C-alpha positions as YAML, in Angstrom:
chain: A
units: angstrom
residues:
- id: 1
  name: MET
  ca: [135.88, 61.67, 41.50]
- id: 2
  name: SER
  ca: [136.21, 60.73, 37.85]
- id: 3
  name: LYS
  ca: [134.29, 57.71, 36.59]
- id: 4
  name: PRO
  ca: [136.30, 54.71, 35.37]
- id: 5
  name: SER
  ca: [136.69, 54.50, 31.62]
- id: 6
  name: ALA
  ca: [134.31, 52.17, 29.79]
- id: 7
  name: GLU
  ca: [137.42, 50.69, 28.15]
- id: 8
  name: ALA
  ca: [139.01, 49.74, 31.48]
- id: 9
  name: PRO
  ca: [137.37, 46.29, 31.80]
- id: 10
  name: VAL
  ca: [138.26, 45.50, 28.17]
- id: 11
  name: ILE
  ca: [141.90, 46.49, 28.67]
- id: 12
  name: GLU
  ca: [142.12, 44.51, 31.91]
- id: 13
  name: ARG
  ca: [140.73, 41.39, 30.24]
- id: 14
  name: LEU
  ca: [143.23, 41.79, 27.40]
- id: 15
  name: ARG
  ca: [146.07, 42.26, 29.91]
- id: 16
  name: GLU
  ca: [145.09, 39.14, 31.84]
- id: 17
  name: GLU
  ca: [144.83, 37.09, 28.65]
- id: 18
  name: ARG
  ca: [148.26, 38.22, 27.48]
- id: 19
  name: LYS
  ca: [149.73, 37.37, 30.88]
- id: 20
  name: ARG
  ca: [148.02, 33.96, 30.83]
- id: 21
  name: GLN
  ca: [149.49, 33.20, 27.39]
- id: 22
  name: LEU
  ca: [152.89, 34.46, 28.55]
- id: 23
  name: ALA
  ca: [152.93, 32.13, 31.56]
- id: 24
  name: LEU
  ca: [151.93, 29.22, 29.33]
- id: 25
  name: GLY
  ca: [154.66, 30.14, 26.86]
- id: 26
  name: TYR
  ca: [157.30, 29.90, 29.58]
- id: 27
  name: ARG
  ca: [155.89, 26.55, 30.68]
- id: 28
  name: VAL
  ca: [156.02, 25.23, 27.13]
- id: 29
  name: PHE
  ca: [159.68, 26.30, 26.90]
- id: 30
  name: ALA
  ca: [160.36, 24.46, 30.16]
- id: 31
  name: ALA
  ca: [158.59, 21.34, 28.90]
- id: 32
  name: LEU
  ca: [160.86, 21.38, 25.87]
- id: 33
  name: GLY
  ca: [163.91, 21.52, 28.13]
- id: 34
  name: TRP
  ca: [164.73, 25.18, 27.58]
- id: 35
  name: GLY
  ca: [165.60, 27.90, 30.05]
- id: 36
  name: ASP
  ca: [167.02, 25.62, 32.75]
- id: 37
  name: LEU
  ca: [169.88, 28.09, 33.22]
- id: 38
  name: GLY
  ca: [167.55, 31.07, 33.20]
- id: 39
  name: ASP
  ca: [168.90, 31.83, 29.74]
- id: 40
  name: GLY
  ca: [165.82, 33.05, 27.94]
- id: 41
  name: HIS
  ca: [162.81, 35.27, 28.04]
- id: 42
  name: ILE
  ca: [159.42, 35.89, 26.46]
- id: 43
  name: SER
  ca: [157.77, 39.30, 26.66]
- id: 44
  name: ALA
  ca: [154.22, 40.62, 26.32]
- id: 45
  name: ARG
  ca: [153.53, 44.29, 25.67]
- id: 46
  name: ASP
  ca: [151.09, 45.83, 28.12]
- id: 47
  name: PRO
  ca: [147.90, 46.83, 26.25]
- id: 48
  name: GLU
  ca: [147.52, 50.10, 28.18]
- id: 49
  name: ARG
  ca: [151.07, 51.18, 28.98]
- id: 50
  name: THR
  ca: [152.33, 50.19, 25.55]
- id: 51
  name: ASP
  ca: [155.91, 51.26, 26.26]
- id: 52
  name: CYS
  ca: [156.04, 48.69, 29.08]
- id: 53
  name: PHE
  ca: [156.15, 44.91, 28.85]
- id: 54
  name: TRP
  ca: [155.68, 41.84, 31.04]
- id: 55
  name: LEU
  ca: [158.41, 39.28, 31.78]
- id: 56
  name: LEU
  ca: [158.80, 36.37, 34.16]
- id: 57
  name: ASP
  ca: [160.43, 37.25, 37.47]
- id: 58
  name: THR
  ca: [164.06, 36.10, 37.41]
- id: 59
  name: ASP
  ca: [163.58, 34.10, 40.64]
- id: 60
  name: VAL
  ca: [160.90, 31.88, 39.08]
- id: 61
  name: ALA
  ca: [161.68, 28.75, 37.05]
- id: 62
  name: PHE
  ca: [160.03, 28.60, 33.64]
- id: 63
  name: GLY
  ca: [158.03, 25.54, 34.60]
- id: 64
  name: ARG
  ca: [156.46, 27.35, 37.57]
- id: 65
  name: ALA
  ca: [155.39, 30.45, 35.66]
- id: 66
  name: ASP
  ca: [151.94, 31.86, 36.36]
- id: 67
  name: ILE
  ca: [150.33, 35.28, 36.00]
- id: 68
  name: ASN
  ca: [151.32, 36.23, 39.54]
- id: 69
  name: SER
  ca: [155.02, 35.65, 38.86]
- id: 70
  name: LEU
  ca: [155.20, 38.17, 36.01]
- id: 71
  name: VAL
  ca: [156.72, 41.63, 36.41]
- id: 72
  name: LEU
  ca: [156.09, 44.81, 34.43]
- id: 73
  name: VAL
  ca: [159.26, 46.33, 32.95]
- id: 74
  name: LYS
  ca: [159.11, 50.09, 32.44]
- id: 75
  name: PRO
  ca: [160.79, 52.05, 29.60]
- id: 76
  name: ASP
  ca: [163.82, 52.83, 31.77]
- id: 77
  name: GLY
  ca: [164.39, 49.15, 32.59]
- id: 78
  name: SER
  ca: [163.04, 49.36, 36.13]
- id: 79
  name: ILE
  ca: [160.26, 47.18, 37.51]
- id: 80
  name: ALA
  ca: [156.89, 48.73, 38.32]
- id: 81
  name: GLY
  ca: [156.43, 48.78, 42.09]
- id: 82
  name: SER
  ca: [160.09, 48.03, 42.71]
- id: 83
  name: GLY
  ca: [163.40, 49.81, 42.78]
- id: 84
  name: ASP
  ca: [165.08, 47.14, 40.68]
- id: 85
  name: THR
  ca: [166.83, 48.37, 37.53]
- id: 86
  name: ASN
  ca: [168.82, 46.88, 34.64]
- id: 87
  name: TRP
  ca: [166.40, 43.99, 34.41]
- id: 88
  name: PRO
  ca: [167.71, 41.05, 32.38]
- id: 89
  name: ALA
  ca: [166.44, 41.00, 28.79]
- id: 90
  name: TYR
  ca: [165.50, 44.70, 28.89]
- id: 91
  name: HIS
  ca: [168.26, 45.60, 26.44]
- id: 92
  name: ILE
  ca: [166.85, 43.17, 23.87]
- id: 93
  name: HIS
  ca: [163.09, 43.47, 24.33]
- id: 94
  name: HIS
  ca: [162.72, 47.21, 24.83]
- id: 95
  name: PRO
  ca: [164.42, 48.29, 21.58]
- id: 96
  name: ILE
  ca: [162.54, 45.69, 19.51]
- id: 97
  name: LEU
  ca: [159.13, 46.56, 20.95]
- id: 98
  name: ALA
  ca: [159.89, 50.26, 20.57]
- id: 99
  name: ALA
  ca: [160.84, 49.81, 16.90]
- id: 100
  name: ARG
  ca: [157.93, 47.49, 16.10]
- id: 101
  name: PRO
  ca: [154.55, 48.83, 17.28]
- id: 102
  name: ASP
  ca: [152.92, 45.92, 15.42]
- id: 103
  name: VAL
  ca: [154.66, 43.43, 17.72]
- id: 104
  name: VAL
  ca: [153.17, 42.33, 21.05]
- id: 105
  name: SER
  ca: [155.67, 39.64, 22.02]
- id: 106
  name: VAL
  ca: [159.35, 38.73, 21.63]
- id: 107
  name: ALA
  ca: [160.66, 35.22, 22.32]
- id: 108
  name: HIS
  ca: [164.29, 34.15, 22.78]
- id: 109
  name: THR
  ca: [166.14, 31.41, 24.61]
- id: 110
  name: HIS
  ca: [169.19, 29.21, 24.14]
- id: 111
  name: THR
  ca: [168.37, 25.88, 22.55]
- id: 112
  name: SER
  ca: [170.05, 22.65, 21.48]
- id: 113
  name: TYR
  ca: [169.94, 23.43, 17.78]
- id: 114
  name: GLY
  ca: [169.24, 27.13, 17.39]
- id: 115
  name: THR
  ca: [172.31, 28.18, 19.34]
- id: 116
  name: PRO
  ca: [174.81, 25.96, 17.47]
- id: 117
  name: PHE
  ca: [173.18, 26.87, 14.16]
- id: 118
  name: ALA
  ca: [173.64, 30.54, 15.02]
- id: 119
  name: ALA
  ca: [177.37, 29.90, 15.33]
- id: 120
  name: SER
  ca: [177.45, 29.41, 11.56]
- id: 121
  name: ALA
  ca: [176.24, 33.01, 11.06]
- id: 122
  name: ALA
  ca: [173.97, 31.85, 8.23]
- id: 123
  name: LEU
  ca: [170.37, 32.30, 7.19]
- id: 124
  name: LEU
  ca: [167.83, 29.49, 7.05]
- id: 125
  name: GLU
  ca: [166.95, 27.89, 3.73]
- id: 126
  name: PRO
  ca: [163.54, 26.50, 2.72]
- id: 127
  name: ILE
  ca: [164.52, 22.86, 3.23]
- id: 128
  name: THR
  ca: [161.45, 21.79, 5.26]
- id: 129
  name: GLN
  ca: [157.79, 22.70, 5.42]
- id: 130
  name: GLU
  ca: [158.30, 24.67, 8.64]
- id: 131
  name: ALA
  ca: [161.27, 26.49, 7.12]
- id: 132
  name: CYS
  ca: [158.86, 28.14, 4.69]
- id: 133
  name: VAL
  ca: [157.44, 30.14, 7.60]
- id: 134
  name: PHE
  ca: [160.70, 32.10, 7.63]
- id: 135
  name: TYR
  ca: [161.30, 32.26, 3.89]
- id: 136
  name: GLU
  ca: [162.26, 35.86, 3.07]
- id: 137
  name: ASP
  ca: [161.02, 36.65, 6.57]
- id: 138
  name: HIS
  ca: [164.05, 36.44, 8.85]
- id: 139
  name: ALA
  ca: [167.39, 38.16, 9.21]
- id: 140
  name: LEU
  ca: [170.91, 37.65, 10.53]
- id: 141
  name: PHE
  ca: [172.46, 39.73, 13.31]
- id: 142
  name: ASP
  ca: [176.11, 39.32, 12.35]
- id: 143
  name: ASP
  ca: [177.70, 40.87, 15.42]
- id: 144
  name: GLU
  ca: [180.15, 39.56, 18.02]
- id: 145
  name: GLU
  ca: [178.42, 41.24, 20.97]
- id: 146
  name: VAL
  ca: [176.71, 38.14, 22.32]
- id: 147
  name: GLN
  ca: [176.42, 39.49, 25.87]
- id: 148
  name: VAL
  ca: [173.73, 42.08, 25.20]
- id: 149
  name: GLN
  ca: [174.14, 44.61, 27.99]
- id: 150
  name: SER
  ca: [173.40, 47.87, 26.23]
- id: 151
  name: LEU
  ca: [170.50, 49.53, 24.47]
- id: 152
  name: ALA
  ca: [172.85, 50.29, 21.59]
- id: 153
  name: CYS
  ca: [173.29, 46.56, 20.94]
- id: 154
  name: GLY
  ca: [169.56, 45.94, 21.27]
- id: 155
  name: GLU
  ca: [168.88, 48.74, 18.81]
- id: 156
  name: ARG
  ca: [171.24, 47.12, 16.31]
- id: 157
  name: ILE
  ca: [169.34, 43.85, 16.71]
- id: 158
  name: ALA
  ca: [166.05, 45.69, 16.16]
- id: 159
  name: GLN
  ca: [167.46, 47.39, 13.08]
- id: 160
  name: ASP
  ca: [168.65, 44.12, 11.54]
- id: 161
  name: LEU
  ca: [165.38, 42.40, 12.43]
- id: 162
  name: GLY
  ca: [163.51, 45.03, 10.43]
- id: 163
  name: ARG
  ca: [159.99, 43.92, 9.53]
- id: 164
  name: ASN
  ca: [160.84, 40.20, 9.75]
- id: 165
  name: ARG
  ca: [159.30, 37.64, 12.11]
- id: 166
  name: GLY
  ca: [162.61, 36.16, 13.22]
- id: 167
  name: ILE
  ca: [166.34, 36.70, 13.42]
- id: 168
  name: VAL
  ca: [169.42, 34.54, 13.88]
- id: 169
  name: LEU
  ca: [171.69, 36.12, 16.50]
- id: 170
  name: ARG
  ca: [175.23, 35.15, 15.56]
- id: 171
  name: ASN
  ca: [176.86, 32.84, 18.16]
- id: 172
  name: HIS
  ca: [173.86, 33.44, 20.41]
- id: 173
  name: GLY
  ca: [170.64, 31.83, 19.21]
- id: 174
  name: LEU
  ca: [167.24, 32.48, 17.71]
- id: 175
  name: LEU
  ca: [164.68, 35.22, 18.31]
- id: 176
  name: THR
  ca: [161.12, 35.59, 17.04]
- id: 177
  name: VAL
  ca: [158.39, 38.20, 17.31]
- id: 178
  name: GLY
  ca: [154.63, 38.02, 17.02]
- id: 179
  name: ARG
  ca: [151.42, 40.01, 16.99]
- id: 180
  name: THR
  ca: [150.41, 37.84, 19.95]
- id: 181
  name: VAL
  ca: [152.29, 35.83, 22.55]
- id: 182
  name: LYS
  ca: [150.93, 32.68, 20.94]
- id: 183
  name: GLU
  ca: [152.46, 33.71, 17.62]
- id: 184
  name: SER
  ca: [155.94, 34.53, 18.94]
- id: 185
  name: VAL
  ca: [156.14, 31.26, 20.90]
- id: 186
  name: ALA
  ca: [154.81, 29.12, 18.04]
- id: 187
  name: CYS
  ca: [157.26, 30.73, 15.61]
- id: 188
  name: PHE
  ca: [160.15, 30.19, 18.00]
- id: 189
  name: VAL
  ca: [159.41, 26.49, 18.38]
- id: 190
  name: MET
  ca: [159.17, 26.11, 14.61]
- id: 191
  name: MET
  ca: [162.36, 28.09, 14.04]
- id: 192
  name: GLU
  ca: [164.19, 25.79, 16.45]
- id: 193
  name: ARG
  ca: [162.95, 22.77, 14.46]
- id: 194
  name: VAL
  ca: [164.18, 24.37, 11.26]
- id: 195
  name: ALA
  ca: [167.61, 24.88, 12.82]
- id: 196
  name: GLU
  ca: [167.59, 21.22, 13.84]
- id: 197
  name: ALA
  ca: [166.84, 20.19, 10.26]
- id: 198
  name: HIS
  ca: [169.73, 22.29, 8.98]
- id: 199
  name: LEU
  ca: [172.17, 20.65, 11.37]
- id: 200
  name: LYS
  ca: [170.96, 17.11, 10.67]
- id: 201
  name: ALA
  ca: [170.35, 17.15, 6.90]
- id: 202
  name: ARG
  ca: [173.51, 16.09, 5.10]
- id: 203
  name: ALA
  ca: [172.77, 17.54, 1.69]
- id: 204
  name: PRO
  ca: [169.43, 19.35, 1.85]
- id: 205
  name: ARG
  ca: [167.76, 20.37, -1.38]
- id: 206
  name: PRO
  ca: [165.78, 23.62, -0.92]
- id: 207
  name: ILE
  ca: [162.38, 23.92, -2.55]
- id: 208
  name: SER
  ca: [161.70, 26.56, -5.18]
- id: 209
  name: HIS
  ca: [160.86, 30.20, -4.54]
- id: 210
  name: ASN
  ca: [157.22, 29.82, -5.59]
- id: 211
  name: ALA
  ca: [156.70, 26.62, -3.62]
- id: 212
  name: ALA
  ca: [158.17, 28.24, -0.50]
- id: 213
  name: LEU
  ca: [155.91, 31.28, -0.82]
- id: 214
  name: TYR
  ca: [152.86, 29.06, -1.35]
- id: 215
  name: ALA
  ca: [153.58, 27.09, 1.82]
- id: 216
  name: LYS
  ca: [154.38, 30.25, 3.75]
- id: 217
  name: ALA
  ca: [151.02, 31.83, 2.91]
- id: 218
  name: ASP
  ca: [149.25, 28.82, 4.40]
- id: 219
  name: LEU
  ca: [151.48, 28.44, 7.47]
- id: 220
  name: THR
  ca: [151.62, 32.05, 8.66]
- id: 221
  name: THR
  ca: [147.95, 32.88, 9.14]
- id: 222
  name: GLU
  ca: [147.07, 34.10, 12.61]
- id: 223
  name: GLY
  ca: [144.68, 31.19, 13.09]
- id: 224
  name: TYR
  ca: [147.28, 28.56, 12.19]
- id: 225
  name: LEU
  ca: [149.97, 29.96, 14.49]
- id: 226
  name: GLN
  ca: [147.51, 30.18, 17.38]
- id: 227
  name: THR
  ca: [146.57, 26.56, 16.73]
- id: 228
  name: VAL
  ca: [150.24, 25.54, 16.91]
- id: 229
  name: PHE
  ca: [150.55, 27.24, 20.30]
- id: 230
  name: ASP
  ca: [147.37, 25.58, 21.58]
- id: 231
  name: PHE
  ca: [148.64, 22.15, 20.48]
- id: 232
  name: LEU
  ca: [151.94, 22.78, 22.26]
- id: 233
  name: VAL
  ca: [150.03, 23.56, 25.44]
- id: 234
  name: ARG
  ca: [147.80, 20.48, 25.13]
- id: 235
  name: HIS
  ca: [150.71, 18.18, 24.34]
- id: 236
  name: HIS
  ca: [153.24, 19.38, 26.89]
- id: 237
  name: LEU
  ca: [151.23, 20.72, 29.82]
- id: 238
  name: GLU
  ca: [148.99, 18.56, 31.95]
- id: 239
  name: ARG
  ca: [146.41, 21.22, 32.68]
- id: 240
  name: LEU
  ca: [145.75, 24.86, 32.08]
- id: 241
  name: PRO
  ca: [146.21, 27.26, 35.00]
...
């Protein structure tokens, strides 16, 4: 019998931490009033089976997410340990994670401001401090296929996303990616706030190129984005699981 790899405990701890962050991310979305129709999803790449990713089971409400209610989606769209196929969100998450090995997590849901902003088929401008996070770092998916039911559509989204941290899906909503679950969720919440500012500001005056880059450098460090996620958890959730 072969001995277990010395890396196995490390990988398992990393897997459990990613799943813990993923469950908290769904709960934060629920606390913000998102996903009540089941219209959203956050993923976490498995650290060992890197072509697979974790999602919340479709039968579980966002606010009840925990590590035991997550399922592992395989490269063919089926669920590990189950015969289920064509899992919701597979056609979006799989192509993006396949195209971006640097990305661990993808976040997307339908929101009060991001979805209507997406109907304008426009990019965000640096009109607020948080908007600088996405300055020259987001894209527009200008496509009428809002019901993403094919890998071909997901691959087009991944292509338009490129190396950016976020994308506006025309007539659909916002999507962000991150090197951690904390990062993708924090960026999504900030992107939603930027969309809100765009819809509410009557005549916004964007800041300059240099000022936007300066703010972006300070706001996009890994430590800062993790702190944003941790504050969201402390503010919106009563206790950690």
